[in-house]
Short mmCIF file of C-alpha atoms in Angstrom, two decimals:
data_model
loop_
_atom_site.label_atom_id
_atom_site.label_comp_id
_atom_site.label_asym_id
_atom_site.label_seq_id
_atom_site.Cartn_x
_atom_site.Cartn_y
_atom_site.Cartn_z
CA MET A 196 -0.23 0.02 -0.11
CA LEU A 197 2.87 2.52 0.81
CA ASN A 198 4.41 1.96 -2.60
CA GLY A 199 0.82 2.59 -4.18
CA LEU A 200 0.92 5.96 -2.15
CA LEU A 201 4.17 6.87 -3.17
CA THR A 202 3.78 6.29 -6.87
CA GLY A 203 0.41 8.03 -6.89
CA ALA A 204 -1.48 4.86 -7.95
CA VAL A 205 -3.21 5.06 -4.63
CA HIS A 206 -4.47 8.23 -3.20
CA CYS A 207 -5.44 7.53 0.44
CA GLY A 208 -4.90 4.50 2.48
CA PHE A 209 -4.03 3.18 6.03
CA GLY A 210 -0.73 1.88 6.76
CA PHE A 211 1.37 0.60 9.68
CA LEU A 212 3.03 3.32 11.72
CA ALA A 213 6.54 1.96 11.68
CA GLY A 214 6.50 2.16 7.87
CA ALA A 215 4.41 5.23 7.05
CA SER A 216 5.99 7.28 9.78
CA ALA A 217 9.32 7.62 7.64
CA GLN A 218 7.62 8.54 4.52
CA ILE A 219 5.62 11.02 6.33
CA GLY A 220 8.93 12.57 8.19
CA ALA A 221 10.40 12.75 4.93
CA GLY A 222 7.53 14.87 3.41
CA ARG A 223 6.52 12.04 0.73
CA LEU A 224 3.18 11.28 2.52
CA ARG A 225 0.89 13.54 4.52
CA GLY A 226 -0.58 11.90 7.78
CA LEU A 227 -4.14 12.84 8.11
CA GLY A 228 -5.05 10.83 11.32
CA ILE A 229 -4.04 7.95 13.72
CA THR A 230 -6.36 5.14 14.44
CA THR A 231 -5.28 4.72 17.74
CA GLU A 232 -6.69 6.06 20.96
CA ALA A 233 -3.59 8.29 21.74
CA ARG A 234 -1.39 10.37 19.24
CA ALA A 235 1.56 8.15 18.32
CA ALA A 236 5.18 9.35 19.55
CA LEU A 237 6.69 8.80 15.99
CA LEU A 238 4.03 11.46 14.65
CA PRO A 239 3.09 13.76 17.60
CA ASP A 240 1.70 16.25 15.08
CA VAL A 241 -0.85 13.89 13.57
CA PRO A 242 -4.12 13.91 15.53
CA THR A 243 -6.14 10.89 16.39
CA PHE A 244 -9.38 10.07 14.50
CA ALA A 245 -11.25 10.76 17.74
CA GLU A 246 -9.82 14.32 17.70
CA LEU A 247 -11.14 14.73 14.04
CA GLY A 248 -14.63 13.97 15.07
CA HIS A 249 -14.56 10.26 14.34
CA PRO A 250 -14.35 8.19 17.77
CA ALA A 251 -15.47 5.12 16.12
CA VAL A 252 -12.38 4.85 14.11
CA ARG A 253 -10.20 3.30 16.48
CA ILE A 254 -7.81 0.35 15.00
CA GLY A 255 -4.57 -0.82 16.56
CA ALA A 256 -2.60 -3.75 16.52
CA TRP A 257 -1.35 -5.59 19.83
CA TRP A 258 0.25 -8.77 20.67
CA ALA A 259 0.33 -10.99 23.62
CA VAL A 260 2.50 -14.02 24.75
CA ALA A 261 0.28 -17.08 25.28
CA VAL A 262 1.02 -20.64 26.11
CA PRO A 263 -1.13 -23.80 25.61
CA ARG A 264 -3.70 -24.15 28.39
CA ALA A 265 -2.12 -27.32 29.59
CA THR A 266 1.16 -25.65 30.42
CA PRO A 267 2.35 -26.45 34.21
CA PRO A 268 1.73 -23.08 36.34
CA ALA A 269 5.32 -23.04 37.48
CA ILE A 270 6.38 -22.79 33.87
CA GLN A 271 3.44 -20.27 33.14
CA ALA A 272 4.87 -18.17 36.12
CA ARG A 273 8.47 -18.37 34.87
CA ILE A 274 7.38 -17.04 31.46
CA ALA A 275 5.55 -14.53 32.86
CA GLU A 276 8.35 -13.25 35.08
CA ALA A 277 10.69 -13.10 32.13
CA VAL A 278 8.21 -11.11 29.85
CA THR A 279 7.55 -8.75 32.47
CA ARG A 280 11.19 -8.29 33.10
CA VAL A 281 12.19 -7.79 29.50
CA ARG A 282 9.18 -5.41 28.87
CA ALA A 283 10.31 -3.08 31.78
CA LEU A 284 13.77 -2.51 30.32
CA ALA A 285 14.29 0.92 28.99
CA GLU A 286 15.85 -0.67 25.67
CA THR A 287 12.86 -2.75 25.32
CA ARG A 288 10.27 -0.08 25.41
CA ALA A 289 12.49 2.44 23.29
CA ARG A 290 12.82 -0.18 20.53
CA LEU A 291 8.89 -0.82 20.73
CA GLN A 292 8.26 2.76 20.67
CA ALA A 293 10.55 3.31 17.60
CA ALA A 294 8.44 0.52 15.80
CA GLY A 295 5.30 2.65 16.50
CA CYS A 296 4.12 0.47 19.34
CA LEU A 297 2.62 1.50 22.73
CA PRO A 298 3.37 -1.31 25.27
CA LEU A 299 0.02 -1.72 27.29
CA ASP A 300 1.74 -3.73 30.40
CA LEU A 301 -1.06 -6.15 30.41
CA GLU A 302 -1.06 -9.63 31.92
CA GLY A 303 -3.48 -12.14 33.41
CA PRO A 304 -6.98 -11.00 34.01
CA PRO A 305 -6.35 -7.52 32.74
CA LEU A 306 -4.99 -9.01 29.64
CA LEU A 307 -7.83 -11.13 29.15
CA ALA A 308 -10.47 -8.47 29.73
CA HIS A 309 -8.67 -6.22 27.01
CA MET A 310 -8.66 -9.26 24.65
CA ALA A 311 -12.48 -9.86 25.12
CA ALA A 312 -13.35 -5.97 24.93
CA GLU A 313 -11.47 -5.78 21.70
CA SER A 314 -12.83 -8.84 20.34
CA ASP A 315 -16.47 -7.63 21.12
CA ARG A 316 -15.78 -4.25 19.77
CA GLN A 317 -14.51 -5.51 16.51
CA LEU A 318 -17.21 -7.99 16.14
CA LYS A 319 -19.80 -5.39 16.81
CA LEU A 320 -18.19 -3.26 13.98
CA PHE A 321 -18.12 -6.27 11.50
CA ALA A 322 -21.84 -6.76 12.21
CA ARG A 323 -22.59 -3.07 11.38
CA LEU A 324 -20.58 -3.14 8.13
CA GLY A 325 -21.94 -6.79 7.18
CA VAL A 326 -18.63 -8.51 7.41
CA ARG A 327 -18.99 -12.21 8.62
CA PRO A 328 -15.72 -13.29 10.20
CA GLU A 329 -14.42 -16.72 9.17
#
């Protein structure tokens, strides 16, 4: 999609922040809005869609570390501790932010609640748009 925008074959599109921010920063593309809840550190001058009057336009990618349900609790605890330790490192946070990510620092029940809320929100959006997830 970025190549299409850069060549003029595509006139408007959504792109991942990490790839688009370099092109926007270089003046080759113009950032109109960010689909996340807060402005991005990589593009602090680009408003959120909520700021532009479109609060329903909220799309963000997120990742979680998961293990099979049958993983012994002691191993789950060791993995969770390692992820928490690495996630707290300034270098890790800097690298994530440089890639356009905003660490949420969620685990356990708060992570499960976030995942359920995001799933519910997306499914409602799909239903409103007539999209059937497979």
